[in-house]
PDB file of C-alpha atoms and ligand atoms in Angstrom:
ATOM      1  CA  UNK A   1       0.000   0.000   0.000  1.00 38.00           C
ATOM      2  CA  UNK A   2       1.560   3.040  -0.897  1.00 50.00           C
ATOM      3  CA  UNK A   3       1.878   6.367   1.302  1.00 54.00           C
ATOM      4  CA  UNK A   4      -1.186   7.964  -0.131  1.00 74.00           C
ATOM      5  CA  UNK A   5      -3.503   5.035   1.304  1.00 91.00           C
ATOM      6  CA  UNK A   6      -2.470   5.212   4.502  1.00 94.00           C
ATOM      7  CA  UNK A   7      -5.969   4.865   6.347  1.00 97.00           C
ATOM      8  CA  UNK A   8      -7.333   8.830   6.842  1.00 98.00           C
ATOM      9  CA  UNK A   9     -10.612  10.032   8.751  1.00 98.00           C
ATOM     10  CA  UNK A  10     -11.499  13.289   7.931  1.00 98.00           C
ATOM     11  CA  UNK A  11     -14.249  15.402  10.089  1.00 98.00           C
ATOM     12  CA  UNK A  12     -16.598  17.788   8.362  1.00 98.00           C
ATOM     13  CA  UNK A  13     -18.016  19.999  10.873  1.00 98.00           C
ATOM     14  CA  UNK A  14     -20.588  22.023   8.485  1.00 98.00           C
ATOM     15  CA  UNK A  15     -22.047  24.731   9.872  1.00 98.00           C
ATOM     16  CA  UNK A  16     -21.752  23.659  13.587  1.00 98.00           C
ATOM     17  CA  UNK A  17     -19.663  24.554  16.568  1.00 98.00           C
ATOM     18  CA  UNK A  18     -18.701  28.382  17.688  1.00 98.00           C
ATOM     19  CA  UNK A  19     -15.364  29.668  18.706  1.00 97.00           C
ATOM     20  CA  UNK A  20     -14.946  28.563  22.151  1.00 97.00           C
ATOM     21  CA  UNK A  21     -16.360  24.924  21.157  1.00 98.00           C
ATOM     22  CA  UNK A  22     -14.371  24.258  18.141  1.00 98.00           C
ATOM     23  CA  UNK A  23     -10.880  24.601  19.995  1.00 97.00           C
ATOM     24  CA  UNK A  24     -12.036  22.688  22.668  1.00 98.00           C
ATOM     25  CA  UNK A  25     -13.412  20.000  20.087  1.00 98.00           C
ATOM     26  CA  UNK A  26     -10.300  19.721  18.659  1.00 98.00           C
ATOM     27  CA  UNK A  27      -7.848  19.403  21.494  1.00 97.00           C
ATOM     28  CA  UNK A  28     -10.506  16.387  22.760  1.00 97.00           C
ATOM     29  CA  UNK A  29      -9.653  15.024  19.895  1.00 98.00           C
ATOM     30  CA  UNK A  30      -6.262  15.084  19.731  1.00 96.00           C
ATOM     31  CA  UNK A  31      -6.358  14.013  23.680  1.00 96.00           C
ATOM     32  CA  UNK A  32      -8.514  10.732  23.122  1.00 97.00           C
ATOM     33  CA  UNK A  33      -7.078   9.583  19.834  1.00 97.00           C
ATOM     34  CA  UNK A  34      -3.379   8.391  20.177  1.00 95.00           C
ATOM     35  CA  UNK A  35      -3.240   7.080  17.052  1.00 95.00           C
ATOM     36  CA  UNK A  36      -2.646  10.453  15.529  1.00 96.00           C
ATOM     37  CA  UNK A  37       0.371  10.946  17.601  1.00 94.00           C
ATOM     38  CA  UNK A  38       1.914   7.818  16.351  1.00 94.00           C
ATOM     39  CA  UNK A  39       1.599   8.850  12.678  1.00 94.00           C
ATOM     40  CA  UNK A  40      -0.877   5.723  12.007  1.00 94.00           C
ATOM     41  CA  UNK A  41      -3.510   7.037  10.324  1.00 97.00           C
ATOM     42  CA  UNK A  42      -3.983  10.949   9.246  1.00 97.00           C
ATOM     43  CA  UNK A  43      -6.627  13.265  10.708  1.00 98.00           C
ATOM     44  CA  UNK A  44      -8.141  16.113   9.468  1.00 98.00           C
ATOM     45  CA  UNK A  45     -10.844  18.596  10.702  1.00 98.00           C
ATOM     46  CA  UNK A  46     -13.134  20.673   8.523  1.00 98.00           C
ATOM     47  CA  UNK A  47     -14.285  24.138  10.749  1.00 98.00           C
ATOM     48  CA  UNK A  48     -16.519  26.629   9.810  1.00 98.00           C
ATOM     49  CA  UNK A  49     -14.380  29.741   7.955  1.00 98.00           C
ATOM     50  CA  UNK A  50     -14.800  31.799  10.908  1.00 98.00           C
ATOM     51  CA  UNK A  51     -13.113  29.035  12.978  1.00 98.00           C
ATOM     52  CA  UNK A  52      -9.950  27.862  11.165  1.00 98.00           C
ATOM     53  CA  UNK A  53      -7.294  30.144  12.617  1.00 97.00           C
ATOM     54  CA  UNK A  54      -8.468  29.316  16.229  1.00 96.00           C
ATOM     55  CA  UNK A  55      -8.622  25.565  15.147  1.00 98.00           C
ATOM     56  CA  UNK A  56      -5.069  26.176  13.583  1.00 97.00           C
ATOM     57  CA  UNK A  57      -3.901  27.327  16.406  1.00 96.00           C
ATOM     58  CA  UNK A  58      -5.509  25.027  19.014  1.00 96.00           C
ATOM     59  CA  UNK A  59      -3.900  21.714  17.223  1.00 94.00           C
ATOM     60  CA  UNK A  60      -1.010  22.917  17.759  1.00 86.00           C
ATOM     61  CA  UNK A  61       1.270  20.269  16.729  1.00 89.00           C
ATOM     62  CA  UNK A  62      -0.898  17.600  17.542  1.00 94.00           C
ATOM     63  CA  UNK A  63      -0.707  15.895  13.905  1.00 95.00           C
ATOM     64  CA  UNK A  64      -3.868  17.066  12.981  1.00 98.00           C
ATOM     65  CA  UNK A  65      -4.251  18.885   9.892  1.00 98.00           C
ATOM     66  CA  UNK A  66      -7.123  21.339   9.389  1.00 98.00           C
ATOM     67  CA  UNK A  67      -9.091  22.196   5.876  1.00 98.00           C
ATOM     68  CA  UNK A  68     -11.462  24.347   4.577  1.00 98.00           C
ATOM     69  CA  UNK A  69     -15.052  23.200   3.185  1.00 98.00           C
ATOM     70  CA  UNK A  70     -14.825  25.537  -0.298  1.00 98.00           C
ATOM     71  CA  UNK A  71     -12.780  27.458  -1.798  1.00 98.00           C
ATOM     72  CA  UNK A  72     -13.488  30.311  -4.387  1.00 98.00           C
ATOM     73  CA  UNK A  73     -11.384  29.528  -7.908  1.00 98.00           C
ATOM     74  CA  UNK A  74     -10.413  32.877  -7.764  1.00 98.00           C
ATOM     75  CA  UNK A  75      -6.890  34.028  -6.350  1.00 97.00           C
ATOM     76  CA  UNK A  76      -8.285  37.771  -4.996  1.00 97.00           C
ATOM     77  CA  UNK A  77     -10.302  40.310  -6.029  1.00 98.00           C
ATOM     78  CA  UNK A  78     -13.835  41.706  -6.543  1.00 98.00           C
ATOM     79  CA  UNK A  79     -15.635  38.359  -5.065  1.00 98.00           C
ATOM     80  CA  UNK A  80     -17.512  39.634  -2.518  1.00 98.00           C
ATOM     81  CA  UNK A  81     -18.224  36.947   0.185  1.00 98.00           C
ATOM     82  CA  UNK A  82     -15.510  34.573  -0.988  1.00 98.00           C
ATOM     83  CA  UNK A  83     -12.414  32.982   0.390  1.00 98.00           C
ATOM     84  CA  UNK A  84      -9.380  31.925  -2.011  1.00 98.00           C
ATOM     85  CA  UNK A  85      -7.403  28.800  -1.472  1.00 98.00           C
ATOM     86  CA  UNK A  86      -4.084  31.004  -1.534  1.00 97.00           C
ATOM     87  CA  UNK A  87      -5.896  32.359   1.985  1.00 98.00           C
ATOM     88  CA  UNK A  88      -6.979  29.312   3.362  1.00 98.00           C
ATOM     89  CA  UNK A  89      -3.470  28.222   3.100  1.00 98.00           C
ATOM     90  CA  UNK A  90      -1.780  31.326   4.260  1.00 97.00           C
ATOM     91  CA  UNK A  91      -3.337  30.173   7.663  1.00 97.00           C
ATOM     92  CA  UNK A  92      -2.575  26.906   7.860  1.00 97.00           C
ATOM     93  CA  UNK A  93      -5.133  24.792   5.758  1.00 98.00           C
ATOM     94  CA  UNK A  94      -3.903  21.889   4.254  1.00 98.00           C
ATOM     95  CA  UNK A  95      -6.823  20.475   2.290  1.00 98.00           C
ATOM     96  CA  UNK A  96     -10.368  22.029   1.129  1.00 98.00           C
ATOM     97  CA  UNK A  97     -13.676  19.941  -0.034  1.00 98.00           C
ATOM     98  CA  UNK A  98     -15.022  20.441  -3.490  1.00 98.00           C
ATOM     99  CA  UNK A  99     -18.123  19.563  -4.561  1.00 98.00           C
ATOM    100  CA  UNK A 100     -19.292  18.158  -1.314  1.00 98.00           C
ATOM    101  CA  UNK A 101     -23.077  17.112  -1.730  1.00 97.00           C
ATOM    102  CA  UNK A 102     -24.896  20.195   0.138  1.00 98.00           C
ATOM    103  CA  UNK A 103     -22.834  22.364  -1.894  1.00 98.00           C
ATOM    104  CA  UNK A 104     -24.157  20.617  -4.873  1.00 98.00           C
ATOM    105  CA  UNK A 105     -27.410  19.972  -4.161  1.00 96.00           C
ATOM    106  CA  UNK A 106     -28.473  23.092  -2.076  1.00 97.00           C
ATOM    107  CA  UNK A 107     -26.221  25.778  -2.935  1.00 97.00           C
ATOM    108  CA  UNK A 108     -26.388  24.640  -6.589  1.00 98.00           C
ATOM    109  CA  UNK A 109     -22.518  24.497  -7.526  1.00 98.00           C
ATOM    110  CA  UNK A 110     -22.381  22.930 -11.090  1.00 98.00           C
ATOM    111  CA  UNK A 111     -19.335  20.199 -11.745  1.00 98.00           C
ATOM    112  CA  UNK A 112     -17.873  22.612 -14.259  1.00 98.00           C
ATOM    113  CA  UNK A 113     -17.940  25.370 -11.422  1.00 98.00           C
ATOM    114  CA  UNK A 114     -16.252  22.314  -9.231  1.00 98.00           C
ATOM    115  CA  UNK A 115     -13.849  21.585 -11.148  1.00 98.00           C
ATOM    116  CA  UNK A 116     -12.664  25.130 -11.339  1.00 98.00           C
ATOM    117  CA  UNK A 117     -12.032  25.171  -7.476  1.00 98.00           C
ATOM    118  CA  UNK A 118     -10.344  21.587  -7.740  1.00 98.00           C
ATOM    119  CA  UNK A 119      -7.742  23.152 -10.083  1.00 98.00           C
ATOM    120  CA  UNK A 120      -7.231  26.778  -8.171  1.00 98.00           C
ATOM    121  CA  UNK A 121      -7.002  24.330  -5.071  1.00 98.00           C
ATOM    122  CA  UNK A 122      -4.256  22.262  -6.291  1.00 98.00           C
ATOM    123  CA  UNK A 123      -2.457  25.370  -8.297  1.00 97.00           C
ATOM    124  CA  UNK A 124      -2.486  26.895  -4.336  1.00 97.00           C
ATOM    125  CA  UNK A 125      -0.774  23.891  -2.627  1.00 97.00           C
ATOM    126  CA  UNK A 126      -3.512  22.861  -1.116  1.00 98.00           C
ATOM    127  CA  UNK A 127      -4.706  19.328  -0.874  1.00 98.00           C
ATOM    128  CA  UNK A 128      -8.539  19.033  -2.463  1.00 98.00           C
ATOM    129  CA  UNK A 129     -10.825  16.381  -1.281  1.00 98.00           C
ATOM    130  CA  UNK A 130     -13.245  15.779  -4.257  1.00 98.00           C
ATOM    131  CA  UNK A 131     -16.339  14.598  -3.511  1.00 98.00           C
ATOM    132  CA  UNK A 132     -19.241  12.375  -5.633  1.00 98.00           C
ATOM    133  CA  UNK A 133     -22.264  10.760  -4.626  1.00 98.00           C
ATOM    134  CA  UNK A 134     -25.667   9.796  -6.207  1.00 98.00           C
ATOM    135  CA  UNK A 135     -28.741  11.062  -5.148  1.00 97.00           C
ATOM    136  CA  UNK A 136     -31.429   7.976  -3.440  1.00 95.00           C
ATOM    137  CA  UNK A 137     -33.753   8.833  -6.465  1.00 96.00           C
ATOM    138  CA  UNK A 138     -30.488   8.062  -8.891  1.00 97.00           C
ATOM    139  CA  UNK A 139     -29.764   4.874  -7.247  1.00 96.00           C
ATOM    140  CA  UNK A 140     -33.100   3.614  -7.472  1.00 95.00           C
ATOM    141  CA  UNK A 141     -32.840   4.194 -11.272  1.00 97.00           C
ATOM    142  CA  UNK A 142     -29.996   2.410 -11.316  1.00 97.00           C
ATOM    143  CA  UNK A 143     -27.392   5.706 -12.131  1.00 98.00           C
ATOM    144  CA  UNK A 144     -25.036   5.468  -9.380  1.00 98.00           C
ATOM    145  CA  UNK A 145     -22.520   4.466 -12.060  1.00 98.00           C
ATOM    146  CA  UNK A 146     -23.096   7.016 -14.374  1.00 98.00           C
ATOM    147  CA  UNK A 147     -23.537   9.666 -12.034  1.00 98.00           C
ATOM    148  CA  UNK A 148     -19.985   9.329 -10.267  1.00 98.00           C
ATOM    149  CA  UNK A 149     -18.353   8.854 -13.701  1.00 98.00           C
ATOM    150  CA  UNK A 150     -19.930  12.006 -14.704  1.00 98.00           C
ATOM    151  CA  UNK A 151     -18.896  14.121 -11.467  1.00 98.00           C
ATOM    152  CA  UNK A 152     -15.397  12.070 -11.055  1.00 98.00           C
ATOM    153  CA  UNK A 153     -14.685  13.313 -15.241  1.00 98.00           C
ATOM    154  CA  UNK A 154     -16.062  16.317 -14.887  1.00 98.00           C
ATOM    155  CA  UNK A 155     -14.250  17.419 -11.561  1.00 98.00           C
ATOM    156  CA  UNK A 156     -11.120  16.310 -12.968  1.00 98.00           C
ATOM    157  CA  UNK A 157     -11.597  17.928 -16.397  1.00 98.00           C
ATOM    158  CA  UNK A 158      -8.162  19.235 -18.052  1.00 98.00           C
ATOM    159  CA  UNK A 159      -5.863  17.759 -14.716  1.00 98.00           C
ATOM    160  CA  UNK A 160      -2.469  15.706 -15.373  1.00 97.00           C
ATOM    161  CA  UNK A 161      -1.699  12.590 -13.671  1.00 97.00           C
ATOM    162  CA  UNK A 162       0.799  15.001 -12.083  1.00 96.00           C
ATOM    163  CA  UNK A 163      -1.495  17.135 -10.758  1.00 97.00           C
ATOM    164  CA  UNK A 164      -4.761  14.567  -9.681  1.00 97.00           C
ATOM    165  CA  UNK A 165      -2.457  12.210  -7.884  1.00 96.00           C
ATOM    166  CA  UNK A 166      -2.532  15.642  -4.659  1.00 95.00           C
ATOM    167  CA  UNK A 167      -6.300  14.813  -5.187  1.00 97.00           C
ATOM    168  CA  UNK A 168      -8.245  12.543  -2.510  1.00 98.00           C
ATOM    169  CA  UNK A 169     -11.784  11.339  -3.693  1.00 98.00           C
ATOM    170  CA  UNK A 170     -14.641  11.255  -0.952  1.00 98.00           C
ATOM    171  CA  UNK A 171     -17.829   8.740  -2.273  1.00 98.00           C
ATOM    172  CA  UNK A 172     -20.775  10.182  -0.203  1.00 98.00           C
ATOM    173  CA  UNK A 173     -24.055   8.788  -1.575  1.00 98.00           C
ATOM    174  CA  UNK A 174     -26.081  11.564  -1.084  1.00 96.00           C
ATOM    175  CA  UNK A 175     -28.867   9.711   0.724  1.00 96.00           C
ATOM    176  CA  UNK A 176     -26.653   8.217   3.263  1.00 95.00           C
ATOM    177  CA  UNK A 177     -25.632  11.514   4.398  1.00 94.00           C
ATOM    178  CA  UNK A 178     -27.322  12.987   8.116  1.00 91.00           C
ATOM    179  CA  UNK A 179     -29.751  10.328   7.269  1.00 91.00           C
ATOM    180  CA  UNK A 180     -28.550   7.577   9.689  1.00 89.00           C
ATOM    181  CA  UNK A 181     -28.833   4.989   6.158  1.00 88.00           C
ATOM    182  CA  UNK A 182     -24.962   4.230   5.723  1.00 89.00           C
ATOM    183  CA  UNK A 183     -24.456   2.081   2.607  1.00 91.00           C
ATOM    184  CA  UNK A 184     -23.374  -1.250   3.959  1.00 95.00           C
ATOM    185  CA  UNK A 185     -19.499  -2.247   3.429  1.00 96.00           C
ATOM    186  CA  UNK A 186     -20.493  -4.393   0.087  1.00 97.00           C
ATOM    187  CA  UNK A 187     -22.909  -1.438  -1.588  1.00 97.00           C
ATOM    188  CA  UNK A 188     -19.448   1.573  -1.144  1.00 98.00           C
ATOM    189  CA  UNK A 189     -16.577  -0.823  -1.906  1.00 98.00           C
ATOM    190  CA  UNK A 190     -18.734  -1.528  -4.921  1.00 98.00           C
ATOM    191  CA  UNK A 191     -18.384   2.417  -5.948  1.00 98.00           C
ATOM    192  CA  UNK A 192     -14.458   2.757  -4.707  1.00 98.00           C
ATOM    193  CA  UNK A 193     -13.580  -0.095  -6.996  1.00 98.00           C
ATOM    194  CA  UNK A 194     -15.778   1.636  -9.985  1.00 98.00           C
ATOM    195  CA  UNK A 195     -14.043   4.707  -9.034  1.00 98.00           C
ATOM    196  CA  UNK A 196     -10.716   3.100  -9.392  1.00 98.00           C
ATOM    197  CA  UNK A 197     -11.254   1.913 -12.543  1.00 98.00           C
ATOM    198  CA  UNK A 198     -12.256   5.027 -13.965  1.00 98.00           C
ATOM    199  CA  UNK A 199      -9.084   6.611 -12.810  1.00 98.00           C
ATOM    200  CA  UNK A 200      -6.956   3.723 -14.487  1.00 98.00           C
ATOM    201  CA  UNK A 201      -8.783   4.363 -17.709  1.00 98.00           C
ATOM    202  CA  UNK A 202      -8.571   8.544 -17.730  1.00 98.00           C
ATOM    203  CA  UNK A 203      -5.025   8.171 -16.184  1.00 98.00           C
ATOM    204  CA  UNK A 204      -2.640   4.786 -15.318  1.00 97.00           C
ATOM    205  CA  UNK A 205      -3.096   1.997 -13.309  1.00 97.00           C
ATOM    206  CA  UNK A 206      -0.350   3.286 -10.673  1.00 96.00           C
ATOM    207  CA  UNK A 207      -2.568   6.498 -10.235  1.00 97.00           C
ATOM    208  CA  UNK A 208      -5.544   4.313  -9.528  1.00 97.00           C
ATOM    209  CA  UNK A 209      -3.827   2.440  -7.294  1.00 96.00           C
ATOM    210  CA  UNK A 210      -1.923   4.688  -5.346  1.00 96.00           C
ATOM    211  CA  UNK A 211      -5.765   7.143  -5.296  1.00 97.00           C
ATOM    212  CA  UNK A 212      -7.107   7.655  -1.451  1.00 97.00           C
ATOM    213  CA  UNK A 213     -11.052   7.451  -1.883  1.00 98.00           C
ATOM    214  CA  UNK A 214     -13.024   8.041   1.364  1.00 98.00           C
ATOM    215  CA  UNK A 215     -16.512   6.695   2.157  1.00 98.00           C
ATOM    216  CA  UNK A 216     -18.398   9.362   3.734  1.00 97.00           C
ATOM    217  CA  UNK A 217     -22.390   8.807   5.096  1.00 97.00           C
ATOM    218  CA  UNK A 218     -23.765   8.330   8.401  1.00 96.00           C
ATOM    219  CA  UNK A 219     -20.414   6.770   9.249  1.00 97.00           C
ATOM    220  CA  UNK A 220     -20.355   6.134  12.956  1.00 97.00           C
ATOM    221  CA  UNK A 221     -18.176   4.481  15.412  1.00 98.00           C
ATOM    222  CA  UNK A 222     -19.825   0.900  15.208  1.00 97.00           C
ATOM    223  CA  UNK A 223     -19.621   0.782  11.374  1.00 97.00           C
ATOM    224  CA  UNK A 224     -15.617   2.348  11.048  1.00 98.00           C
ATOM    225  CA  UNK A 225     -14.338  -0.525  11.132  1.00 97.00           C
ATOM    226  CA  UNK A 226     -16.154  -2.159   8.529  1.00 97.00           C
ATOM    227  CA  UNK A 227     -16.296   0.145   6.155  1.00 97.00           C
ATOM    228  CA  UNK A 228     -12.607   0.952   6.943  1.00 98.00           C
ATOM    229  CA  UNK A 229     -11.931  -2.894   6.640  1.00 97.00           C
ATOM    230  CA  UNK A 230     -13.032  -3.151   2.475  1.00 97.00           C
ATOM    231  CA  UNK A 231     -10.135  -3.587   0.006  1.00 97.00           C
ATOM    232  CA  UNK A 232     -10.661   0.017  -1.477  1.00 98.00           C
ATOM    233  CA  UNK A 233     -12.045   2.034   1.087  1.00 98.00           C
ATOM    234  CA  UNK A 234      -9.081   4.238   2.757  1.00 98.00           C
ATOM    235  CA  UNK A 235     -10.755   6.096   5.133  1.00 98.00           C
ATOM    236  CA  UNK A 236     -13.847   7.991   6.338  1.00 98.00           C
ATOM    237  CA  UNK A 237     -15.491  11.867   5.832  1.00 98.00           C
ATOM    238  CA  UNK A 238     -17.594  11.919   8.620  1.00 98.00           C
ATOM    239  CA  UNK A 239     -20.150  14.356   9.538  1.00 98.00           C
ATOM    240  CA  UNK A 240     -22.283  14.313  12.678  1.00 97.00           C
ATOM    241  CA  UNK A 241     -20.000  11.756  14.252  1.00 98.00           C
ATOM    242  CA  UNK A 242     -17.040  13.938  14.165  1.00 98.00           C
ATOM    243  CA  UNK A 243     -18.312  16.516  16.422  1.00 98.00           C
ATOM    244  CA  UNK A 244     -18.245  14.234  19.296  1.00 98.00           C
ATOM    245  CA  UNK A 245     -14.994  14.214  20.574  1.00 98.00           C
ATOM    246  CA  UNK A 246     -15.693  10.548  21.784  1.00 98.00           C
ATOM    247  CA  UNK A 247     -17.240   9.544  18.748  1.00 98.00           C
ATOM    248  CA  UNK A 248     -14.524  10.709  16.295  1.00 98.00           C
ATOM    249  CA  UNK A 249     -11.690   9.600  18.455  1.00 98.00           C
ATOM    250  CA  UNK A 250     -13.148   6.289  18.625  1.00 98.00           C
ATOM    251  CA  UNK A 251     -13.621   6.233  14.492  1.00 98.00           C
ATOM    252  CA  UNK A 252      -9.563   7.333  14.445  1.00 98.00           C
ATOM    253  CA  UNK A 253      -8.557   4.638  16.306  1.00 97.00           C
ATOM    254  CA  UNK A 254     -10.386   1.896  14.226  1.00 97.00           C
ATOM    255  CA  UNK A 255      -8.871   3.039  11.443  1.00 96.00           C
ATOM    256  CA  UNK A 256      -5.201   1.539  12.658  1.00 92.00           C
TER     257      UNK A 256
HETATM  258  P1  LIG B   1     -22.930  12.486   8.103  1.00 54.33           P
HETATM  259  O1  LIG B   1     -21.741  11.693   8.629  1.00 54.33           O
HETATM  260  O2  LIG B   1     -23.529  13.380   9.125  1.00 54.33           O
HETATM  261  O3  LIG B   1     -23.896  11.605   7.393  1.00 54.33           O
HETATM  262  O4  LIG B   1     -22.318  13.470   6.984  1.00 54.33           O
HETATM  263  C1  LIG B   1     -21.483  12.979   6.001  1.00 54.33           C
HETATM  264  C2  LIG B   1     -20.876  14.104   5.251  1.00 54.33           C
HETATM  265  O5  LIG B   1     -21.543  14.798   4.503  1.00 54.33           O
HETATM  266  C3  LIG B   1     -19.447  14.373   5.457  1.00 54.33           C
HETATM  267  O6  LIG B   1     -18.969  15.298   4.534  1.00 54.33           O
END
């Protein structure tokens, strides 16, 4: 297994915590999960904007690394309301989501608008975490397949080998997310293995290999380890769970 795959469990935090409570959150983290310490699996936490500096600051050096949920494509300039990746990593980000599902499916970003922010991202030094996931209504027709192809081409539209292997993929079924449905072990290795054939046919078998995809969904401490246990999935994005301290810390350590 190369470096790239060693196991990772990222925590989105969405639109939840305030100032005092996302320092604390993170230094419970880093408190209850010695695996992160050791070097055995990589963390990462996802704060609101408003929060990253006093998360930055409040992991110390801990190991944990801390990223942004967007990005604007954009290095500066007359954007009001935005945030450029060259900012995000003047403080300390490491990685940034694009194209996680709530920004597709309620702010309305479009994969063409995604893959814009993948490439500023990775032009910035920062570390993108693409992420694709079919709606219930598209798995019922049967378009899981097609949809992720379409978002996984898309989002990667005009990108070198050179350039997608900074990239980790998140699968996040869209109806698995908040929802408390996780897609069993069987139903997401099914998709990581589909995504990792796509990138050996748009790129080269050692890309494909060497690819972290996450599984992200109503992950929770009693299904880490099973999820984090198929062939092809390398690791977790995990919502709700990861704002219990507990909960997250337990998820880390399953992961080793
Ligand atoms: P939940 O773990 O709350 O389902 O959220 C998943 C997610 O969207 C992570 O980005």
């Amino acid at each position: 297994m190369s470096f790239m795959r060693k196991p990772f469990v990222a925590g989105n935090w969405k639109m939840n915590t305030n100032s005092h409570a996302s320092a604390e959150l993170v230094k419970a983290i880093a408190s209850k999960a010695p695996a992160i310490a050791e070097g055995s699996v990589h963390v990462a936490v996802f704060p609101p904007f408003v929060y990253l500096q006093n998360v930055v600051k409040a992991i110390n050096s801990s190991g944990i690394a801390v990223g942004a949920q967007d990005i604007y494509y954009e290095k500066e300039g007359a954007f009001t309301g935005e945030i450029s990746a060259l900012m995000l990593k003047d403080i300390g980000c490491t990685y940034a989501l694009c194209g996680h599902s709530e920004r597709r499916h309620v702010i309305g970003e479009t994969d063409e608008l995604i893959n814009k922010k993948v490439t500023a991202t990775i032009m910035s030094g920062l570390l993108p975490i693409l992420c694709v996931g079919e709606l219930r209504e598209e798995r019922e027709a049967s378009k899981t397949e097609e949809v992720v192809t379409r978002q996984i081409r898309k989002g990667l539209a005009g990108l070198s080998a050179e350039k997608v292997s900074a990239i980790t993929i998140a699968y996040e079924p869209v109806w698995a997310i908040g929802t408390g449905l996780t897609a069993t072990p069987q139903q997401a290795q099914e998709v990581h293995v589909l995504i990792r054939k796509l990138l050996e046919q748009m790129y080269d078998a050692k890309l494909a290999e060497e690819t972290r995809i996450l599984y992200g969904g109503s992950a929770k401490p009693s299904n880490a380890a099973e999820l984090m246990g198929q062939k092809d999935i390398d690791g977790l994005l995990v919502g709700g769970a990861s704002l219990k301290a507990d909960d997250f810390a337990a998820m880390i350590q399953s992961a080793v």
